[in-house]
Amino acid sequence: MRRFALLALLLTTPAHAEVKSATDAGFEVSRTLTINATPAQVYRALGLPSRWWSKAHTYSSDARNLSMVLRAGGCFCEKIPTDRATVEHARVVYAQPGKLLRVQGSFGPLQAEGVTGTLTWAIKAVPGGTEVTQNYVVGGYIRSGARGFAAPVDQVLGEQLSGLKAYLER
């Protein structure tokens, strides 16, 4: 049932998605959508990944264990209570309230590879709400090559952006 609800959400969320480039050395994926919220609300919500990030893409299987500090040097981190462990998904490198948030980190299986990933959310007011452009650029060494990761990473990050939209538009 939940899977159908997510599919419906993804199909009803107008978003421009694109694998901009993909080589064995890296890739770039980008998505843009409009959220019925103010830029300030979108920015604040980015700091609450426990409310919109999919639990399917966490180490603990519980998005409530995610947190992000919205300042340079802030951690996008996860607690794994069952193992008494923690994971740094990314580190905030640029935080401009209501306009831009940029983190550096290699998400999911990319964390075990020799790559750097930079995820940027650009936020701007538009008629009908706020346009959010999510761009992720990954480069470095992946043992099996980076090209094959582009489309799946784009899909996973698209799910997160759709989750952000759903959270804000409830």
CSV table of C-alpha atoms in Angstrom, one decimal:
chain,number,residue,atom,x,y,z
A,1,MET,CA,0.0,0.0,0.0
A,2,ARG,CA,2.8,2.4,1.0
A,3,ARG,CA,4.6,1.7,-2.2
A,4,PHE,CA,1.6,2.7,-4.3
A,5,ALA,CA,1.3,5.9,-2.3
A,6,LEU,CA,4.9,6.8,-3.0
A,7,LEU,CA,4.4,5.9,-6.7
A,8,ALA,CA,1.4,8.2,-6.8
A,9,LEU,CA,3.4,11.0,-5.1
A,10,LEU,CA,6.2,10.7,-7.6
A,11,LEU,CA,3.8,10.6,-10.6
A,12,THR,CA,1.9,13.7,-9.4
A,13,THR,CA,5.0,15.7,-8.5
A,14,PRO,CA,6.0,17.8,-11.5
A,15,ALA,CA,9.7,17.8,-11.5
A,16,HIS,CA,12.3,18.3,-14.2
A,17,ALA,CA,14.9,15.5,-13.7
A,18,GLU,CA,18.0,15.0,-15.6
A,19,VAL,CA,21.2,13.0,-15.6
A,20,LYS,CA,23.3,15.9,-17.0
A,21,SER,CA,26.4,13.8,-17.5
A,22,ALA,CA,27.8,10.4,-16.6
A,23,THR,CA,31.3,9.0,-17.2
A,24,ASP,CA,33.4,6.4,-15.4
A,25,ALA,CA,35.0,9.3,-13.5
A,26,GLY,CA,31.8,10.9,-12.2
A,27,PHE,CA,28.3,12.2,-12.9
A,28,GLU,CA,25.9,15.1,-12.4
A,29,VAL,CA,22.2,14.8,-11.7
A,30,SER,CA,19.7,17.6,-11.3
A,31,ARG,CA,16.0,18.0,-10.5
A,32,THR,CA,13.8,21.1,-10.3
A,33,LEU,CA,10.4,21.4,-8.8
A,34,THR,CA,8.1,24.0,-7.3
A,35,ILE,CA,6.9,23.7,-3.7
A,36,ASN,CA,3.9,25.6,-2.4
A,37,ALA,CA,5.8,27.2,0.5
A,38,THR,CA,8.0,30.3,1.0
A,39,PRO,CA,11.8,30.1,0.5
A,40,ALA,CA,12.3,30.5,4.3
A,41,GLN,CA,10.0,27.5,4.9
A,42,VAL,CA,11.8,25.4,2.4
A,43,TYR,CA,15.2,26.3,3.8
A,44,ARG,CA,14.1,25.5,7.4
A,45,ALA,CA,12.6,22.2,6.3
A,46,LEU,CA,15.9,21.2,4.7
A,47,GLY,CA,17.3,21.2,8.2
A,48,LEU,CA,14.7,18.7,9.3
A,49,PRO,CA,15.5,15.6,7.1
A,50,SER,CA,13.9,13.4,9.8
A,51,ARG,CA,10.6,14.7,8.5
A,52,TRP,CA,11.0,14.2,4.7
A,53,TRP,CA,14.0,11.8,4.0
A,54,SER,CA,12.9,8.3,3.1
A,55,LYS,CA,13.6,5.7,5.8
A,56,ALA,CA,14.5,3.3,3.0
A,57,HIS,CA,17.6,5.3,2.4
A,58,THR,CA,19.0,5.4,5.9
A,59,TYR,CA,21.4,3.1,7.7
A,60,SER,CA,19.1,2.8,10.7
A,61,SER,CA,15.8,2.2,8.7
A,62,ASP,CA,14.4,5.1,10.6
A,63,ALA,CA,14.4,8.7,9.2
A,64,ARG,CA,13.8,10.0,12.7
A,65,ASN,CA,17.5,9.4,13.4
A,66,LEU,CA,18.5,12.0,10.8
A,67,SER,CA,19.6,15.6,11.6
A,68,MET,CA,21.2,18.4,9.8
A,69,VAL,CA,22.8,21.6,11.3
A,70,LEU,CA,22.2,24.5,8.8
A,71,ARG,CA,25.6,26.3,9.1
A,72,ALA,CA,29.0,25.8,7.5
A,73,GLY,CA,30.6,22.8,9.2
A,74,GLY,CA,27.2,21.5,10.3
A,75,CYS,CA,26.6,17.7,10.0
A,76,PHE,CA,24.0,15.9,8.1
A,77,CYS,CA,24.2,12.9,10.4
A,78,GLU,CA,22.4,9.8,11.5
A,79,LYS,CA,22.3,7.9,14.8
A,80,ILE,CA,22.1,4.1,14.6
A,81,PRO,CA,20.8,3.4,18.1
A,82,THR,CA,20.8,-0.4,17.7
A,83,ASP,CA,24.6,-0.4,17.0
A,84,ARG,CA,25.5,2.7,19.1
A,85,ALA,CA,26.9,4.0,15.8
A,86,THR,CA,26.7,7.3,13.9
A,87,VAL,CA,27.1,8.1,10.2
A,88,GLU,CA,28.0,11.4,8.7
A,89,HIS,CA,26.2,11.5,5.3
A,90,ALA,CA,27.5,15.0,4.5
A,91,ARG,CA,28.9,18.2,5.9
A,92,VAL,CA,27.4,21.6,5.2
A,93,VAL,CA,29.8,23.8,3.3
A,94,TYR,CA,27.5,26.7,2.3
A,95,ALA,CA,24.4,27.9,4.1
A,96,GLN,CA,22.5,31.0,3.0
A,97,PRO,CA,19.0,31.0,4.6
A,98,GLY,CA,16.2,31.1,2.1
A,99,LYS,CA,18.5,30.9,-0.9
A,100,LEU,CA,21.0,28.0,-0.9
A,101,LEU,CA,22.2,25.0,1.0
A,102,ARG,CA,25.2,23.0,-0.1
A,103,VAL,CA,26.6,19.9,1.5
A,104,GLN,CA,29.5,17.6,0.6
A,105,GLY,CA,29.2,13.9,1.1
A,106,SER,CA,29.1,10.6,-0.7
A,107,PHE,CA,25.7,9.1,0.0
A,108,GLY,CA,24.8,5.4,0.4
A,109,PRO,CA,27.1,3.0,-1.4
A,110,LEU,CA,29.3,5.9,-2.7
A,111,GLN,CA,30.5,6.4,0.9
A,112,ALA,CA,32.8,3.3,0.5
A,113,GLU,CA,34.4,4.7,-2.6
A,114,GLY,CA,37.0,7.3,-3.3
A,115,VAL,CA,34.7,10.0,-4.4
A,116,THR,CA,33.5,13.4,-3.4
A,117,GLY,CA,29.9,14.4,-3.9
A,118,THR,CA,28.5,18.0,-3.7
A,119,LEU,CA,24.7,18.3,-3.2
A,120,THR,CA,23.2,21.8,-3.7
A,121,TRP,CA,19.7,23.0,-3.1
A,122,ALA,CA,19.1,26.3,-4.8
A,123,ILE,CA,16.0,28.0,-3.6
A,124,LYS,CA,14.1,30.9,-5.2
A,125,ALA,CA,10.7,32.5,-5.0
A,126,VAL,CA,8.5,32.0,-8.0
A,127,PRO,CA,4.8,32.6,-8.7
A,128,GLY,CA,3.0,29.8,-6.8
A,129,GLY,CA,5.7,29.1,-4.3
A,130,THR,CA,9.4,28.3,-4.3
A,131,GLU,CA,11.4,26.7,-7.0
A,132,VAL,CA,14.0,24.2,-5.7
A,133,THR,CA,16.8,23.0,-7.9
A,134,GLN,CA,18.7,20.0,-6.4
A,135,ASN,CA,22.0,19.3,-8.1
A,136,TYR,CA,24.5,16.5,-7.1
A,137,VAL,CA,27.9,16.3,-8.7
A,138,VAL,CA,30.1,13.3,-7.9
A,139,GLY,CA,33.7,12.7,-9.0
A,140,GLY,CA,36.6,10.5,-8.1
A,141,TYR,CA,37.3,6.8,-8.2
A,142,ILE,CA,34.6,4.2,-8.0
A,143,ARG,CA,35.9,0.7,-8.5
A,144,SER,CA,33.1,-0.3,-10.9
A,145,GLY,CA,33.0,3.1,-12.6
A,146,ALA,CA,30.7,6.0,-11.8
A,147,ARG,CA,28.5,5.9,-15.0
A,148,GLY,CA,26.2,3.2,-13.6
A,149,PHE,CA,25.4,5.1,-10.4
A,150,ALA,CA,24.0,8.2,-12.1
A,151,ALA,CA,20.4,7.1,-12.9
A,152,PRO,CA,19.9,5.2,-9.6
A,153,VAL,CA,21.3,8.1,-7.5
A,154,ASP,CA,19.1,10.5,-9.5
A,155,GLN,CA,16.0,8.4,-8.7
A,156,VAL,CA,16.9,8.2,-5.0
A,157,LEU,CA,17.6,11.9,-4.7
A,158,GLY,CA,14.4,12.6,-6.6
A,159,GLU,CA,12.5,10.6,-4.0
A,160,GLN,CA,14.0,12.8,-1.2
A,161,LEU,CA,13.0,16.0,-3.1
A,162,SER,CA,9.5,14.7,-3.5
A,163,GLY,CA,9.5,13.9,0.2
A,164,LEU,CA,10.5,17.5,1.0
A,165,LYS,CA,7.6,18.8,-1.2
A,166,ALA,CA,5.1,16.4,0.4
A,167,TYR,CA,6.2,17.4,3.9
A,168,LEU,CA,5.9,21.1,3.2
A,169,GLU,CA,2.6,20.8,1.4
A,170,ARG,CA,0.7,18.8,4.0
